[in-house]
XYZ file of C-alpha atoms in Angstrom:
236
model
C -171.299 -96.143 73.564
C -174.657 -98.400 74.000
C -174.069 -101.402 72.968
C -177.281 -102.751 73.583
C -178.868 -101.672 70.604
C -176.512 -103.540 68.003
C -178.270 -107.210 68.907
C -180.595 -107.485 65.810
C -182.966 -110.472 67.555
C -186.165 -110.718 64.837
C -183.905 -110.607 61.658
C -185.358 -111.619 58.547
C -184.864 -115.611 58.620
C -182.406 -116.137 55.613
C -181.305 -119.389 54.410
C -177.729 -120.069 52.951
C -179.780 -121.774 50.439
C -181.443 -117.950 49.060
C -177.804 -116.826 48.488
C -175.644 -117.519 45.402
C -172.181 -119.039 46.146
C -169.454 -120.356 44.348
C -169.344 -124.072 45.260
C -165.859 -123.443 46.365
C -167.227 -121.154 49.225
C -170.645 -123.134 50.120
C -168.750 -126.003 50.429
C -166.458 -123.885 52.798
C -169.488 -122.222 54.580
C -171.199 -125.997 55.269
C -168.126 -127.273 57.103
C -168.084 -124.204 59.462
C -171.649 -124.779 60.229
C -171.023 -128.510 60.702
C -168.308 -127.769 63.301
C -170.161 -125.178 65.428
C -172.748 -127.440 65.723
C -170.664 -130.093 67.465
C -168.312 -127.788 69.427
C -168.395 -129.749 72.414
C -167.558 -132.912 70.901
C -164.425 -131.471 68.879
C -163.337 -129.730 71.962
C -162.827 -132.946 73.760
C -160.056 -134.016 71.227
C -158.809 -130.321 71.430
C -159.803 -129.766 67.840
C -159.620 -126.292 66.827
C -163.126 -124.846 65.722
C -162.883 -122.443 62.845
C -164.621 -119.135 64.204
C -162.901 -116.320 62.714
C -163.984 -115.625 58.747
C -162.674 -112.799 56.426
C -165.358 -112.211 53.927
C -164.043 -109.824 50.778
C -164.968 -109.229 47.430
C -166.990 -106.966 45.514
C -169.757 -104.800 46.948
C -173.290 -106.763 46.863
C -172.458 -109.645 46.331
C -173.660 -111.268 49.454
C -171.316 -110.823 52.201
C -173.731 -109.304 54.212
C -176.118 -111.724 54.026
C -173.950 -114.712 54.397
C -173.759 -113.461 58.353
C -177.310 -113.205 58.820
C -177.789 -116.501 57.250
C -175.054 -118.648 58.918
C -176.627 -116.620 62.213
C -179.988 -118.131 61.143
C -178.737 -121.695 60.620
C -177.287 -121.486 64.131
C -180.242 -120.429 66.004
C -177.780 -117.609 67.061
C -178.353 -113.588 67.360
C -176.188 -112.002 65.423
C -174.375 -108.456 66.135
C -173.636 -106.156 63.221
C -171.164 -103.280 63.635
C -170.035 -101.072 60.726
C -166.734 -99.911 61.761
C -166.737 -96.858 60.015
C -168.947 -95.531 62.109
C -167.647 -97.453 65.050
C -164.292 -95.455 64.437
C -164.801 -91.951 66.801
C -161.894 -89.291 66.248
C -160.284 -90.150 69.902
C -159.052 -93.783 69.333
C -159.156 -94.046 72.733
C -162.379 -94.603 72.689
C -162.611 -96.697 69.713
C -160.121 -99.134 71.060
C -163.278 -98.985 74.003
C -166.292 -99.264 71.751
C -164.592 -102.342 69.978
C -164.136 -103.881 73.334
C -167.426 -103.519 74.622
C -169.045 -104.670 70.993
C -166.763 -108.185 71.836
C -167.892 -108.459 75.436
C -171.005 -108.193 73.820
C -170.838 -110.916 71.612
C -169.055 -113.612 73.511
C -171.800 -112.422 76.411
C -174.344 -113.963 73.969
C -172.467 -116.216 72.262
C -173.747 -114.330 69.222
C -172.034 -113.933 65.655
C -170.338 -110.706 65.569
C -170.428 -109.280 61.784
C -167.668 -106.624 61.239
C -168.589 -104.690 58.375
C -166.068 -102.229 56.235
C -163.313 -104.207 58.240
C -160.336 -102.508 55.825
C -161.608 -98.947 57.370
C -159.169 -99.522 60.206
C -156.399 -100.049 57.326
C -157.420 -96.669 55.914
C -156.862 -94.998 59.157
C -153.336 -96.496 59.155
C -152.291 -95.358 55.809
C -154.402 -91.483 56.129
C -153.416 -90.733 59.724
C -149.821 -90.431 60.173
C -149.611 -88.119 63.076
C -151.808 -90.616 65.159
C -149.739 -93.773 63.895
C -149.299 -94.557 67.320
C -152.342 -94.425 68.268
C -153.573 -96.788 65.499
C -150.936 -99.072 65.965
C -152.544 -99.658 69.790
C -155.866 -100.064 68.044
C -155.133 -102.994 65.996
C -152.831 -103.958 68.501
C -156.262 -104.089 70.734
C -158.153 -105.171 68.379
C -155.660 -108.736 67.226
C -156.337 -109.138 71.651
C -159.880 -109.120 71.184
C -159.752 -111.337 68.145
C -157.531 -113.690 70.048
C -159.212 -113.714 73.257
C -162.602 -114.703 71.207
C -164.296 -118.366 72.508
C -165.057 -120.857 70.415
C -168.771 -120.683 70.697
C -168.650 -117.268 69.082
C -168.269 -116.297 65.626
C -166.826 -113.768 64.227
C -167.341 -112.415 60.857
C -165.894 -109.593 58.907
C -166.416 -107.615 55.402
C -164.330 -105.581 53.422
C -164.313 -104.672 49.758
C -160.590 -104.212 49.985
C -159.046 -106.458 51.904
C -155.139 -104.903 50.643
C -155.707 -102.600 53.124
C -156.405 -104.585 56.132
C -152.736 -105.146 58.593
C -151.371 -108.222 57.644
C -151.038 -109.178 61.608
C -154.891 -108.809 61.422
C -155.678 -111.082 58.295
C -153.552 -113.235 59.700
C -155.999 -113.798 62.491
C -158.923 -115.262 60.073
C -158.685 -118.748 59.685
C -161.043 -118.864 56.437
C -161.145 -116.363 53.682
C -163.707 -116.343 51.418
C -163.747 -114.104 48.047
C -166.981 -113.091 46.664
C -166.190 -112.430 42.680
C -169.177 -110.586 40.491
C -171.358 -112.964 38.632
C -171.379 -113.669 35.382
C -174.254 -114.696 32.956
C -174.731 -118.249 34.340
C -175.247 -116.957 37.894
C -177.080 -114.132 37.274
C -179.797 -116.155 34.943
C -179.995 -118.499 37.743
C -180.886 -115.409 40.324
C -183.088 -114.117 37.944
C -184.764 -117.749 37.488
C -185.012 -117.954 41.548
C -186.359 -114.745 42.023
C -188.842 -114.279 39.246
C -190.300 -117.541 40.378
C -192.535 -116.409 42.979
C -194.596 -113.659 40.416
C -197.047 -114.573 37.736
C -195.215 -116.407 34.295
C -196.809 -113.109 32.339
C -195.163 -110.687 33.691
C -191.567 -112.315 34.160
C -190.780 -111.745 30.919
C -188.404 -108.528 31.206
C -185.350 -107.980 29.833
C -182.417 -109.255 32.119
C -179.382 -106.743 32.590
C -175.770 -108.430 33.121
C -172.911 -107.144 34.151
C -174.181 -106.219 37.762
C -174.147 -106.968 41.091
C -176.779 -109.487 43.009
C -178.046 -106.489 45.115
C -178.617 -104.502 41.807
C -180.075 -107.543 39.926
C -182.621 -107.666 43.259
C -183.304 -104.224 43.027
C -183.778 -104.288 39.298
C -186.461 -107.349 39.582
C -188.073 -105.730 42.363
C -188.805 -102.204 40.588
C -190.122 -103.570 37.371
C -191.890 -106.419 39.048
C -193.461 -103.590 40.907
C -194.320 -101.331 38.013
C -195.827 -104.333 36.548
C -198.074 -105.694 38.654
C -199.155 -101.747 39.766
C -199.860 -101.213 35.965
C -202.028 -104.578 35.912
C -203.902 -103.229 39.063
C -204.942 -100.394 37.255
C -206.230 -101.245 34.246
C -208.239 -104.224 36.171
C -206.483 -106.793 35.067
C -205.349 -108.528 38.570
């Protein structure tokens, strides 16, 4: 496997500030930052800094973009795996690929972002004839974890985190639930991102009900259609 490739270096520059988070979990999120900032200092009192973060919940609702943005407020690179396609049918080398992907990280003392972290569970509970095998998997993978310095971070994803080995959850110090918004939160994404466009043609009608990735993807198509339409007749 080639590692080298996974380093994304010129990501978009996203702020913790363009994401919608229960105060509960940006209050969470702030403290982390806080502490990796002054790692030094807490290590001289041998003061444990949080670097291991389990983020689950529902599917676009920003845990993806919470690692590039807490990567962005620590001037950090950030390494992005998904593991199901990490996963290769001889878990030999799996167990291999997830050690180089660490070596990686901690080389760079980068923020490594786990996605589809539960795919590892699914093995477990689809594969019985390899159960061995996956047991020395996670059983590689909880050394890795361990093993991991403080000045790298190490975030995961999963949309179901019931299927993740309870040795393994255990290893996250901070677990943060992303729930689907409701009507408060999505009228203030809608308020945020309609902002940038023209007041006349942010007048469409708001769906609910929905993720913030499909609320985003909803703005940006009839934002689009809008202001193409307005082109057209000569009117922009």
């Amino acid at each position: 496997m080639n590692v080298t490739n996974l380093t994304i270096r010129d990501q978009e520059k996203i702020s913790l500030d363009d994401i919608q988070f229960s105060r509960e979990n940006r209050e969470i999120l702030d403290q982390v930052l806080r502490e990796h900032r002054h790692v030094a200092e807490l290590k001289k009192y041998n003061l444990p800094v949080d670097n291991k973060i389990l983020l689950h919940g529902h599917s676009g609702c920003g845990k993806t973009t919470t690692a590039k943005a807490i990567a962005t407020a620590l001037g950090k690179n950030i390494v992005i795996v998904n593991l199901s396609t990490l996963v290769s049918s001889r878990l030999g080398e799996t167990a291999q690929n997830m050690q180089l992907v660490f070596e990686k990280a901690m080389r760079e003392k980068s923020v490594l972002f786990l996605d589809e972290f539960d795919h590892i569970g699914k093995m477990r509970v689809t594969d019985d004839k390899d159960s061995g095998e996956i047991r020395r998997l996670v059983n590689s993978l909880i050394q890795q974890i361990d093993y991991l310095p403080a000045d790298t971070l190490l975030i995961a994803a999963t949309n179901y985190p019931e299927l993740i080995d309870g040795a393994l959850l255990r290893r996250f110090q901070l677990k943060l639930k992303y729930e689907m918004p409701g009507v408060t939160e999505l009228d203030a994404y809608y308020d945020k991102r309609l902002a940038v466009f023209p007041a006349h043609l942010t007048n469409i009608e708001r769906q609910y009900g929905i993720s913030y990735a499909e609320a985003r993807d909803y703005v940006n198509t009839a934002m689009k259609a809008r202001i193409i339409e307005e082109l057209e007749n000569g009117e922009m």
